[in-house]
Amino acid sequence: MTDNYVVIEGVHKTFGAGDSASEVLRDISLTMRKGEFVSLIGHSGCGKSTLLNIVAGLIPASQGHVFIENREVTEPGPDRAVVFQNHSLLPWLTVYQNVKLAVDKVFGSTKSAAERHEWTLRNLELVHMEHALAKRPAEISGGMKQRVGIARALAMSPKVLLLDEPFGALDALTRAHLQDQVMQINAELGNTVMMITHDVEEAVLLSDRIVMMTNGPAARIGGICDVKLARPRQRLELLNDVTYASCRATVLEFLHKRHRYVEAA
Amino acid sequence: MDDTLQAVVRATPALEIAPFAVRVRRIVQRVASQFVRNVMPPLVTLAILIGIWEIACSSPTASLPPPTKVVSDTWQLITQPFFDGGGINKGLFWHIFASVKRVALGYMLAAVAGIAFGVLVGSSKLAMRALDPLFQVLRTIPPLAWLPLSLAAFRDGQPSAIFVIFITAIWPIIINTAVGIRNIPMDYQNVARVLRLNKLEYFAQIMLPAAAPFIFTGLRIGIGLSWLAIVAAEMLIGGVGIGFFIWDAWNSSLISDIILALIYVGIIGFLLDRAIALLGRLVTRGTAST
C-alpha cells in the first residue's frame, strides 16, 4: 500500500489532433513510495512539465491513469499541491494572505479561525518568511517569493508535493540555500515529493530516485537512478562521496551522451 | 567604533535642541521645492496665455471679451455660486451639481452593467462571439445620436440624459474589463484550480483583482466621455445643468458667462478624472507589478 502511494500507469499524452497532433509522452509508468522524493530530469521540451501537470490533474492524460492512494486523479486538488516555477503568488495579496487563502480553502471546515491563523504562521516560519507577513510579492526577492510559494503548498498538507522547476529562476547561491531548506523541511515532514529539474546536482542532492526522461517528442522514461545516500545530506561532504559521484555521472552520461539535446529543426 | 560613538554623542545635543524647528523648516523646504517644480510651470503658462488673450481681445471691436471683462461681467456668478432664484435662475454650483448628479447616476449604472458584461464577454468564448461584434458597432454611435431615441422612449429629459451618459460610458468599461479578464495569467487560474476555488471565490479572489487595473482604465475613459456627453446633452434637454446654462448664456449673448462656465466644466472634468484615477490606485495597489 505505502509502496504504491503514487501510481502512474501507462500515461500517454498527445496534444492536438489529426495532422497537427504531437505526441509528448509515450507509455509512462512509475510508482512512488510514501515519503519518497523523486526527481524528473530531462532536456527542455521532453514533457516533464506535462507529466507533472497530469499528476496535478491540471491537464488530462490522453491514455493511462494516475492514482494517489488508490484514488484516480481526475481534477486538480489541494492534495497535490503544486509549486510553480514562477511562484504564481497573487500580487494583490500579502505574503500572509497568499498562504492564508490556501489554508482557509483547504481547512475552512475542519480548523477554527485561530487554528488556521496559527497554521498559516507555522508554515511561513518553516520557510523562514515570518518577518515579511505584511509584504506584497512585488516587495520581496525572487527567492523569498519561491519560499512563500513552497509555504503555500506545504500549508495544504498535500499527499504529494509537486515542484515544477522550483529553483529554476534563481541564482546559484539562493538556489543552494533553498535546496537546503527543502531538505530540512522534508526531513521534518516526510512529504512525498515529485520535482522537475534540469540541474543534475540538485537532483542527486535532493532525490531518493531520479527519473531520466528521453528526448521528446514521445518522451519515455529512459532510466531510473537510485540515489543510495544516507540522510541528512550535507552538500559539502557529498563532494568527495563515491555514491554521489557515480549517481551524478550516471545522470550526466544519460543526458549528454545517450540522449543529447537535439535542436529543434 | 569609538570614533563614531563619540560623534553620535557630540551630535545628539544639537538634535535635541531644535528638532521641531528643523522639522518644520525641512517640511517648508520640501513643499516649496515641490511647488516650484510642479505648480509654477503651469501657472506661468496660464499667466502668459491670459496675457495674450487680454492683449488680443482688448480692442473695442473684438468679438470676445478680454479676461478682465469676463471677471467683472461674471463677478456676481463667481461670488454667489449658491444663489437660488427659482426655476433655472440659480447659481453655478446648482447647475454643476445637477450635471454631476446626472453623470454620477448614469456612470454608476454604466460601471455596474459594463463590468458585468465585460466579465461575461471576457470569460465566455460564446458570449464574446455573440456580443463583441454588436458592441464594436454600437460603441461608434456618437452619444448625442442616442438622445432623440431616448427622448422618444422615456418622454422626459432627465432619464434621457442619464441614459445618454450610461450608453456613452459603458463601451470602454465593457471592452477594458473583457480584455483584463482574458489576460488573467494561466498561473493564477492554475492556483485557483489546485485550491478548488468555486465560481464565486474565483470571481472575487482572482478575477476581479487580476482584471482591476484594466477595469479602472475603462472606468477612467468612461468618466471622461460621460462628462463630454453631459454638457452637450443638457444643451438639448434644457433645465438646470451646466450644459443648458451655457446654451442659455449664448441665447442671451452673455459671452463672459459662457467662458466662466467653460472654466468650471474643465476643472470639474479634471477632478472627476483624478478621483477615478485615485480610486483605481487605492484599489489596485500592488497588482501592477508581479
mmCIF file of N, CA and C in Angstrom, chain A residues 53 56-59 75-82 84 86-93 98 101-103 105-106 136-138 145 152 156, chain B residues 184-198 201 204-211 213 282-290:
data_model
loop_
_atom_site.group_PDB
_atom_site.id
_atom_site.type_symbol
_atom_site.label_atom_id
_atom_site.label_comp_id
_atom_site.label_asym_id
_atom_site.label_seq_id
_atom_site.Cartn_x
_atom_site.Cartn_y
_atom_site.Cartn_z
ATOM 1 N N ASN A 53 1.989 18.068 -14.686
ATOM 2 C CA ASN A 53 0.643 18.647 -14.761
ATOM 3 C C ASN A 53 -0.444 17.576 -14.826
ATOM 4 N N ALA A 56 -0.832 16.469 -11.359
ATOM 5 C CA ALA A 56 -1.562 17.518 -10.640
ATOM 6 C C ALA A 56 -3.037 17.530 -11.012
ATOM 7 N N GLY A 57 -3.354 16.971 -12.192
ATOM 8 C CA GLY A 57 -4.735 16.996 -12.655
ATOM 9 C C GLY A 57 -5.061 18.245 -13.444
ATOM 10 N N LEU A 58 -4.034 19.059 -13.706
ATOM 11 C CA LEU A 58 -4.281 20.304 -14.436
ATOM 12 C C LEU A 58 -4.548 20.047 -15.911
ATOM 13 N N ILE A 59 -3.906 18.984 -16.457
ATOM 14 C CA ILE A 59 -4.269 18.581 -17.812
ATOM 15 C C ILE A 59 -4.546 17.076 -17.806
ATOM 16 N N GLU A 75 -9.053 15.550 -11.445
ATOM 17 C CA GLU A 75 -9.082 17.010 -11.481
ATOM 18 C C GLU A 75 -8.034 17.520 -10.502
ATOM 19 N N PRO A 76 -7.660 18.806 -10.606
ATOM 20 C CA PRO A 76 -6.677 19.325 -9.661
ATOM 21 C C PRO A 76 -7.268 19.392 -8.260
ATOM 22 N N GLY A 77 -6.425 19.368 -7.263
ATOM 23 C CA GLY A 77 -6.912 19.483 -5.897
ATOM 24 C C GLY A 77 -5.772 19.739 -4.946
ATOM 25 N N PRO A 78 -6.111 20.201 -3.747
ATOM 26 C CA PRO A 78 -5.071 20.580 -2.785
ATOM 27 C C PRO A 78 -4.279 19.396 -2.231
ATOM 28 N N ASP A 79 -4.744 18.150 -2.472
ATOM 29 C CA ASP A 79 -3.933 17.008 -2.037
ATOM 30 C C ASP A 79 -2.715 16.836 -2.931
ATOM 31 N N ARG A 80 -2.668 17.560 -4.061
ATOM 32 C CA ARG A 80 -1.475 17.556 -4.914
ATOM 33 C C ARG A 80 -1.048 19.000 -5.132
ATOM 34 N N ALA A 81 -0.480 19.583 -4.105
ATOM 35 C CA ALA A 81 -0.112 20.997 -4.154
ATOM 36 C C ALA A 81 1.045 21.191 -5.122
ATOM 37 N N VAL A 82 0.936 22.207 -5.933
ATOM 38 C CA VAL A 82 1.974 22.486 -6.923
ATOM 39 C C VAL A 82 2.738 23.750 -6.525
ATOM 40 N N PHE A 84 4.771 26.295 -8.454
ATOM 41 C CA PHE A 84 5.022 26.618 -9.851
ATOM 42 C C PHE A 84 6.384 27.272 -10.025
ATOM 43 N N ASN A 86 7.327 29.910 -11.599
ATOM 44 C CA ASN A 86 7.404 31.356 -11.364
ATOM 45 C C ASN A 86 6.543 31.750 -10.169
ATOM 46 N N HIS A 87 6.561 30.961 -9.165
ATOM 47 C CA HIS A 87 5.935 31.182 -7.861
ATOM 48 C C HIS A 87 4.424 31.386 -7.889
ATOM 49 N N SER A 88 3.902 32.075 -8.901
ATOM 50 C CA SER A 88 2.464 32.367 -9.016
ATOM 51 C C SER A 88 1.809 32.782 -7.713
ATOM 52 N N LEU A 89 2.437 33.673 -6.997
ATOM 53 C CA LEU A 89 1.746 34.273 -5.861
ATOM 54 C C LEU A 89 0.789 35.312 -6.422
ATOM 55 N N LEU A 90 -0.307 35.555 -5.702
ATOM 56 C CA LEU A 90 -1.250 36.565 -6.163
ATOM 57 C C LEU A 90 -0.736 37.929 -5.712
ATOM 58 N N PRO A 91 -0.422 38.812 -6.667
ATOM 59 C CA PRO A 91 0.301 40.040 -6.336
ATOM 60 C C PRO A 91 -0.513 41.017 -5.498
ATOM 61 N N TRP A 92 -1.843 40.864 -5.484
ATOM 62 C CA TRP A 92 -2.638 41.825 -4.709
ATOM 63 C C TRP A 92 -2.809 41.367 -3.264
ATOM 64 N N LEU A 93 -2.302 40.193 -2.928
ATOM 65 C CA LEU A 93 -2.380 39.720 -1.546
ATOM 66 C C LEU A 93 -1.000 39.808 -0.907
ATOM 67 N N ASN A 98 -1.578 35.292 1.000
ATOM 68 C CA ASN A 98 -1.400 34.280 -0.033
ATOM 69 C C ASN A 98 -1.469 32.877 0.553
ATOM 70 N N LEU A 101 -5.050 32.205 2.137
ATOM 71 C CA LEU A 101 -6.081 31.854 1.156
ATOM 72 C C LEU A 101 -6.159 30.341 0.990
ATOM 73 N N ALA A 102 -4.978 29.711 0.849
ATOM 74 C CA ALA A 102 -4.930 28.262 0.689
ATOM 75 C C ALA A 102 -5.409 27.566 1.961
ATOM 76 N N VAL A 103 -4.943 28.053 3.115
ATOM 77 C CA VAL A 103 -5.314 27.424 4.388
ATOM 78 C C VAL A 103 -6.830 27.518 4.602
ATOM 79 N N LYS A 105 -9.128 27.808 2.409
ATOM 80 C CA LYS A 105 -9.875 26.994 1.449
ATOM 81 C C LYS A 105 -9.799 25.503 1.826
ATOM 82 N N VAL A 106 -8.622 25.059 2.241
ATOM 83 C CA VAL A 106 -8.439 23.625 2.499
ATOM 84 C C VAL A 106 -8.982 23.237 3.872
ATOM 85 N N ARG A 136 3.961 42.583 0.159
ATOM 86 C CA ARG A 136 3.364 42.045 -1.052
ATOM 87 C C ARG A 136 4.448 41.408 -1.905
ATOM 88 N N PRO A 137 4.063 40.455 -2.765
ATOM 89 C CA PRO A 137 5.077 39.753 -3.565
ATOM 90 C C PRO A 137 6.035 40.678 -4.303
ATOM 91 N N ALA A 138 5.540 41.835 -4.761
ATOM 92 C CA ALA A 138 6.408 42.742 -5.512
ATOM 93 C C ALA A 138 7.520 43.324 -4.645
ATOM 94 N N LYS A 145 9.943 34.875 -2.747
ATOM 95 C CA LYS A 145 8.661 34.539 -3.360
ATOM 96 C C LYS A 145 8.510 33.031 -3.468
ATOM 97 N N ARG A 152 2.958 28.007 0.841
ATOM 98 C CA ARG A 152 1.555 27.872 0.454
ATOM 99 C C ARG A 152 1.223 26.418 0.118
ATOM 100 N N MET A 156 -1.136 23.283 2.527
ATOM 101 C CA MET A 156 -2.304 22.497 2.122
ATOM 102 C C MET A 156 -2.213 21.069 2.648
ATOM 103 N N ILE B 184 -5.980 37.275 -17.725
ATOM 104 C CA ILE B 184 -5.600 36.728 -16.422
ATOM 105 C C ILE B 184 -4.573 35.628 -16.654
ATOM 106 N N PRO B 185 -3.383 35.739 -16.048
ATOM 107 C CA PRO B 185 -2.348 34.757 -16.317
ATOM 108 C C PRO B 185 -2.796 33.334 -15.979
ATOM 109 N N MET B 186 -2.350 32.400 -16.815
ATOM 110 C CA MET B 186 -2.655 30.981 -16.626
ATOM 111 C C MET B 186 -2.282 30.529 -15.210
ATOM 112 N N ASP B 187 -1.191 31.094 -14.680
ATOM 113 C CA ASP B 187 -0.722 30.693 -13.350
ATOM 114 C C ASP B 187 -1.797 30.899 -12.288
ATOM 115 N N TYR B 188 -2.448 32.056 -12.348
ATOM 116 C CA TYR B 188 -3.469 32.349 -11.338
ATOM 117 C C TYR B 188 -4.629 31.365 -11.478
ATOM 118 N N GLN B 189 -4.946 31.056 -12.736
ATOM 119 C CA GLN B 189 -6.032 30.103 -12.953
ATOM 120 C C GLN B 189 -5.651 28.738 -12.401
ATOM 121 N N ASN B 190 -4.378 28.361 -12.588
ATOM 122 C CA ASN B 190 -3.928 27.079 -12.051
ATOM 123 C C ASN B 190 -3.977 27.064 -10.531
ATOM 124 N N VAL B 191 -3.558 28.167 -9.919
ATOM 125 C CA VAL B 191 -3.629 28.263 -8.459
ATOM 126 C C VAL B 191 -5.074 28.049 -8.012
ATOM 127 N N ALA B 192 -5.983 28.720 -8.706
ATOM 128 C CA ALA B 192 -7.402 28.598 -8.356
ATOM 129 C C ALA B 192 -7.886 27.162 -8.512
ATOM 130 N N ARG B 193 -7.385 26.482 -9.550
ATOM 131 C CA ARG B 193 -7.843 25.106 -9.785
ATOM 132 C C ARG B 193 -7.288 24.167 -8.728
ATOM 133 N N VAL B 194 -6.003 24.355 -8.379
ATOM 134 C CA VAL B 194 -5.413 23.498 -7.347
ATOM 135 C C VAL B 194 -6.147 23.697 -6.020
ATOM 136 N N LEU B 195 -6.509 24.949 -5.735
ATOM 137 C CA LEU B 195 -7.218 25.231 -4.480
ATOM 138 C C LEU B 195 -8.701 24.885 -4.571
ATOM 139 N N ARG B 196 -9.153 24.535 -5.760
ATOM 140 C CA ARG B 196 -10.571 24.256 -6.000
ATOM 141 C C ARG B 196 -11.460 25.406 -5.556
ATOM 142 N N LEU B 197 -11.097 26.627 -5.946
ATOM 143 C CA LEU B 197 -11.969 27.766 -5.682
ATOM 144 C C LEU B 197 -13.245 27.581 -6.497
ATOM 145 N N ASN B 198 -14.393 27.865 -5.876
ATOM 146 C CA ASN B 198 -15.626 27.799 -6.660
ATOM 147 C C ASN B 198 -15.780 29.075 -7.481
ATOM 148 N N GLU B 201 -15.800 32.354 -5.510
ATOM 149 C CA GLU B 201 -14.491 32.646 -4.926
ATOM 150 C C GLU B 201 -13.512 33.057 -6.018
ATOM 151 N N ALA B 204 -14.257 36.646 -7.007
ATOM 152 C CA ALA B 204 -13.888 37.660 -6.025
ATOM 153 C C ALA B 204 -12.389 37.676 -5.733
ATOM 154 N N GLN B 205 -11.777 36.495 -5.678
ATOM 155 C CA GLN B 205 -10.385 36.410 -5.226
ATOM 156 C C GLN B 205 -9.381 36.547 -6.362
ATOM 157 N N ILE B 206 -9.747 36.102 -7.556
ATOM 158 C CA ILE B 206 -8.787 36.083 -8.663
ATOM 159 C C ILE B 206 -9.208 37.047 -9.775
ATOM 160 N N MET B 207 -10.437 36.850 -10.259
ATOM 161 C CA MET B 207 -10.827 37.555 -11.478
ATOM 162 C C MET B 207 -10.836 39.077 -11.279
ATOM 163 N N LEU B 208 -11.588 39.545 -10.289
ATOM 164 C CA LEU B 208 -11.696 40.993 -10.112
ATOM 165 C C LEU B 208 -10.352 41.646 -9.808
ATOM 166 N N PRO B 209 -9.586 41.131 -8.834
ATOM 167 C CA PRO B 209 -8.300 41.798 -8.574
ATOM 168 C C PRO B 209 -7.333 41.708 -9.750
ATOM 169 N N ALA B 210 -7.338 40.594 -10.466
ATOM 170 C CA ALA B 210 -6.402 40.461 -11.590
ATOM 171 C C ALA B 210 -6.774 41.416 -12.722
ATOM 172 N N ALA B 211 -8.078 41.633 -12.899
ATOM 173 C CA ALA B 211 -8.512 42.492 -14.002
ATOM 174 C C ALA B 211 -8.655 43.941 -13.573
ATOM 175 N N PRO B 213 -6.746 46.520 -12.786
ATOM 176 C CA PRO B 213 -6.084 47.626 -13.489
ATOM 177 C C PRO B 213 -6.740 47.923 -14.836
ATOM 178 N N LEU B 282 -5.856 53.208 -5.306
ATOM 179 C CA LEU B 282 -6.094 52.623 -3.987
ATOM 180 C C LEU B 282 -6.500 51.156 -4.110
ATOM 181 N N VAL B 283 -7.395 50.883 -5.061
ATOM 182 C CA VAL B 283 -7.940 49.533 -5.176
ATOM 183 C C VAL B 283 -6.921 48.562 -5.758
ATOM 184 N N THR B 284 -6.139 49.014 -6.742
ATOM 185 C CA THR B 284 -5.245 48.083 -7.428
ATOM 186 C C THR B 284 -3.840 48.125 -6.858
ATOM 187 N N ARG B 285 -3.700 48.652 -5.659
ATOM 188 C CA ARG B 285 -2.393 48.721 -5.014
ATOM 189 C C ARG B 285 -1.674 47.359 -5.105
ATOM 190 N N GLY B 286 -0.488 47.345 -5.678
ATOM 191 C CA GLY B 286 0.291 46.118 -5.671
ATOM 192 C C GLY B 286 0.060 45.196 -6.850
ATOM 193 N N THR B 287 -1.024 45.419 -7.630
ATOM 194 C CA THR B 287 -1.289 44.471 -8.708
ATOM 195 C C THR B 287 -0.477 44.775 -9.953
ATOM 196 N N ALA B 288 0.020 45.978 -10.042
ATOM 197 C CA ALA B 288 0.677 46.377 -11.283
ATOM 198 C C ALA B 288 1.914 45.522 -11.576
ATOM 199 N N SER B 289 2.753 45.289 -10.574
ATOM 200 C CA SER B 289 3.964 44.519 -10.828
ATOM 201 C C SER B 289 3.905 43.181 -10.092
ATOM 202 N N THR B 290 4.510 42.170 -10.677
ATOM 203 C CA THR B 290 4.480 40.845 -10.052
ATOM 204 C C THR B 290 5.859 40.444 -9.563
#
